[in-house]
Amino acid sequence: VIMDSEPIHYETEFEILKRFGVTDYPFSEHAKYVGMRTRDLWAGHIEKYRLDASWKELTIEGDDAYINGLKEKDFDPIEGLIGLLDRIKTSGTKMIVASSASRENIKLVLDKFAITQYFEGYVSSQDVEKTKPNPDIFLLAAKTLGVNPKHCVVIEDAKHGVQAAISAGMKCIGYRNLNSGNQDLTKAHVIIDSHNNIDLKLLEKLTIDKTLI
């Protein structure tokens, strides 16, 4: 949960769909796939809108359009992010990015905001066989950090991401992000409206308080 990427995703998807004659594409349709791989989104759209194309070619086209959008548009990280990263980094806690986005996408965002140094690295949908809502990507992230999943806290703004975190045996902070649509975050252990609401006491409580499981 580094930037509000969904509006750019939605915009680039709609432009592609228009080429196939799709003129009615509400954001709610896009929101169903927030947190999932782009290939899953296009596979679903091909079936729903009967698109005469393969998910592979639309995934490549969609990813390229999105990356170009990231490069061309001027935008900021989510409010409170840098302060949150500073607080966690100062405490000596390890951090890693686990995203359904591609490696190129993740690296571009980290470089754009100059925040690469906060993280031990990143894992992407290209590194696992099954992505969110399956737990694989978070389990790989924990393995990469060399920590037990039960000692990990995930920050997520999507229903599929929250489910993946819970299935991985991790604690989850649900971030209510209006730009991600009306996501069901009720399975998260804690729900917040701002990164400013996350402090070290909360992170510590989540990892040691068994009543929150």
Coordinates of C-alpha atoms in Angstrom, one line a residue:
V1 CA 0.0 0.0 0.0
I2 CA 2.4 2.6 -1.3
M3 CA 0.4 4.6 -3.9
D4 CA -3.1 4.9 -5.2
S5 CA -2.5 2.8 -8.3
E6 CA -6.1 1.7 -9.0
P7 CA -7.2 4.9 -10.9
I8 CA -4.4 4.4 -13.3
H9 CA -5.1 0.7 -13.7
Y10 CA -8.8 1.4 -14.3
E11 CA -8.0 4.2 -16.9
T12 CA -5.6 2.0 -18.9
E13 CA -8.0 -1.0 -18.8
F14 CA -11.0 1.0 -20.0
E15 CA -9.0 2.4 -22.9
I16 CA -8.2 -1.2 -24.1
L17 CA -11.8 -2.3 -23.6
K18 CA -13.1 0.6 -25.7
R19 CA -11.1 -0.8 -28.6
F20 CA -13.3 -3.9 -28.4
G21 CA -16.5 -1.8 -28.2
V22 CA -17.0 -1.9 -24.5
T23 CA -18.4 1.4 -23.4
D24 CA -19.9 0.5 -20.0
Y25 CA -17.1 -0.4 -17.6
P26 CA -17.9 0.8 -14.1
F27 CA -15.1 1.0 -11.5
S28 CA -16.9 -1.7 -9.5
E29 CA -16.0 -4.2 -12.2
H30 CA -12.3 -3.3 -11.9
A31 CA -12.5 -3.4 -8.1
K32 CA -13.4 -7.1 -8.2
Y33 CA -9.8 -7.8 -9.2
V34 CA -7.9 -5.4 -7.0
G35 CA -5.0 -7.2 -5.4
M36 CA -5.0 -10.0 -8.0
R37 CA -2.8 -10.5 -11.0
T38 CA -3.4 -8.6 -14.2
R39 CA -3.7 -11.9 -16.1
D40 CA -6.7 -12.9 -13.8
L41 CA -8.4 -9.6 -14.6
W42 CA -8.0 -10.0 -18.3
A43 CA -9.1 -13.6 -18.2
G44 CA -12.3 -12.5 -16.4
H45 CA -12.9 -9.7 -18.8
I46 CA -12.4 -11.9 -21.9
E47 CA -15.2 -14.2 -20.6
K48 CA -17.5 -11.4 -19.4
Y49 CA -17.2 -9.1 -22.5
R50 CA -16.4 -11.9 -25.0
L51 CA -13.2 -10.2 -26.1
D52 CA -11.5 -11.6 -29.2
A53 CA -8.1 -11.8 -27.7
S54 CA -5.9 -13.9 -25.4
W55 CA -5.2 -13.0 -21.8
K56 CA -1.5 -13.1 -22.5
E57 CA -1.6 -10.4 -25.2
L58 CA -4.0 -8.2 -23.2
T59 CA -1.9 -8.6 -20.0
I60 CA 1.2 -7.5 -21.9
E61 CA -0.6 -4.5 -23.4
G62 CA -2.2 -3.6 -20.1
D63 CA 1.0 -3.8 -18.2
D64 CA 2.9 -1.7 -20.7
A65 CA 0.1 0.9 -20.7
Y66 CA 0.1 1.0 -16.9
I67 CA 3.9 1.3 -16.7
N68 CA 3.9 4.2 -19.2
G69 CA 1.2 5.8 -17.1
L70 CA 3.4 5.6 -14.0
K71 CA 6.3 7.1 -15.9
E72 CA 4.3 10.0 -17.4
K73 CA 2.0 11.0 -14.5
D74 CA 3.1 13.0 -11.5
F75 CA 1.7 11.6 -8.3
D76 CA 2.7 11.2 -4.7
P77 CA 2.9 8.2 -2.3
I78 CA -0.1 7.6 0.0
E79 CA -0.2 10.3 2.7
G80 CA 1.7 9.2 5.8
L81 CA 3.7 6.5 4.0
I82 CA 7.2 8.0 4.5
G83 CA 6.6 8.7 8.1
L84 CA 5.4 5.1 8.6
L85 CA 8.4 3.7 6.9
D86 CA 10.7 5.9 9.0
R87 CA 9.1 4.8 12.2
I88 CA 9.4 1.1 11.3
K89 CA 12.9 1.4 9.9
T90 CA 14.1 3.2 13.1
S91 CA 12.8 0.3 15.2
G92 CA 15.0 -2.1 13.3
T93 CA 12.0 -4.1 12.0
K94 CA 12.5 -5.7 8.6
M95 CA 10.2 -4.7 5.7
I96 CA 9.5 -6.2 2.3
V97 CA 7.1 -5.5 -0.5
A98 CA 4.8 -8.3 -1.5
S99 CA 2.7 -7.3 -4.5
S100 CA 0.7 -8.9 -7.3
A101 CA 2.3 -6.4 -9.6
S102 CA 5.2 -7.3 -11.9
R103 CA 8.8 -6.9 -10.8
E104 CA 9.3 -4.0 -13.2
N105 CA 6.2 -2.3 -11.8
I106 CA 7.3 -2.7 -8.2
K107 CA 10.9 -1.4 -8.9
L108 CA 9.5 1.6 -10.9
V109 CA 7.3 2.7 -7.9
L110 CA 10.1 2.2 -5.3
D111 CA 12.6 4.1 -7.5
K112 CA 10.0 6.9 -8.3
F113 CA 9.5 7.6 -4.6
A114 CA 13.1 6.9 -3.6
I115 CA 12.1 4.4 -0.9
T116 CA 14.0 1.3 -2.0
Q117 CA 16.4 1.6 1.0
Y118 CA 13.6 1.0 3.4
F119 CA 13.0 -2.6 2.2
E120 CA 14.9 -5.8 2.3
G121 CA 13.6 -6.5 -1.2
Y122 CA 10.4 -7.4 -2.9
V123 CA 8.4 -10.4 -4.2
S124 CA 6.0 -10.2 -7.1
S125 CA 3.3 -12.4 -8.7
Q126 CA 6.0 -13.6 -11.1
D127 CA 7.7 -15.3 -8.1
V128 CA 4.9 -17.6 -7.1
E129 CA 2.6 -20.1 -8.8
K130 CA -0.6 -18.9 -7.0
T131 CA -1.2 -15.3 -6.2
K132 CA -3.7 -13.5 -3.9
P133 CA -6.1 -14.6 -2.4
N134 CA -3.8 -17.5 -2.0
P135 CA -1.1 -17.0 0.7
D136 CA 1.9 -18.0 -1.4
I137 CA 3.3 -14.5 -2.0
F138 CA 3.2 -13.6 1.7
L139 CA 4.8 -16.9 2.7
L140 CA 7.6 -16.3 0.2
A141 CA 8.0 -12.8 1.6
A142 CA 8.4 -14.2 5.2
K143 CA 10.9 -16.9 3.9
T144 CA 12.9 -14.2 2.1
L145 CA 13.1 -12.2 5.4
G146 CA 13.9 -15.4 7.4
V147 CA 11.1 -14.9 9.8
N148 CA 8.1 -17.0 11.0
P149 CA 4.8 -16.0 9.3
K150 CA 3.1 -15.6 12.6
H151 CA 5.5 -12.8 13.5
C152 CA 4.6 -10.8 10.3
V153 CA 2.1 -8.0 9.9
V154 CA 0.6 -7.2 6.5
I155 CA -0.9 -3.9 5.4
E156 CA -3.5 -4.4 2.8
D157 CA -6.2 -2.4 1.1
A158 CA -7.9 -5.2 -0.9
K159 CA -10.2 -8.1 0.0
H160 CA -8.0 -10.6 -1.8
G161 CA -4.9 -9.4 0.0
V162 CA -6.5 -9.5 3.4
Q163 CA -7.6 -13.1 2.7
A164 CA -4.1 -14.0 1.6
A165 CA -2.5 -12.6 4.7
I166 CA -5.0 -14.4 7.0
S167 CA -4.4 -17.7 5.1
A168 CA -0.6 -17.2 5.6
G169 CA -1.2 -17.1 9.4
M170 CA -0.1 -13.5 9.6
K171 CA -1.8 -10.5 11.2
C172 CA -3.3 -8.0 8.9
I173 CA -4.0 -4.3 9.0
G174 CA -6.7 -3.3 6.6
Y175 CA -6.2 0.1 5.1
R176 CA -9.5 1.7 3.9
N177 CA -8.4 3.2 0.6
L178 CA -11.2 4.9 -1.2
N179 CA -9.4 4.6 -4.5
S180 CA -9.5 0.8 -4.3
G181 CA -13.2 0.7 -4.4
N182 CA -15.6 -0.6 -1.7
Q183 CA -13.3 -3.4 -0.5
D184 CA -14.4 -5.9 2.2
L185 CA -11.7 -5.6 4.8
T186 CA -13.7 -7.2 7.7
K187 CA -11.3 -10.1 8.1
A188 CA -8.4 -7.8 8.9
H189 CA -7.4 -7.7 12.6
V190 CA -7.4 -3.9 12.6
I191 CA -8.8 -1.5 10.1
I192 CA -7.3 2.0 9.7
D193 CA -8.1 5.1 7.5
S194 CA -4.5 6.5 7.5
H195 CA -1.0 5.3 7.7
N196 CA -0.6 7.9 10.4
N197 CA -2.7 5.6 12.6
I198 CA 0.0 2.8 12.5
D199 CA 2.6 3.1 15.2
L200 CA 5.1 0.6 16.8
K201 CA 2.8 -0.1 19.7
L202 CA 0.1 -1.4 17.3
L203 CA 2.6 -3.5 15.4
E204 CA 3.9 -5.0 18.6
K205 CA 0.4 -5.7 19.9
L206 CA -0.6 -7.5 16.7
T207 CA 2.4 -9.9 16.9
I208 CA 2.1 -10.8 20.6
D209 CA -1.6 -10.4 21.5
K210 CA -3.2 -13.8 21.1
T211 CA -6.6 -12.4 21.6
L212 CA -6.4 -10.8 18.2
I213 CA -6.0 -14.1 16.3

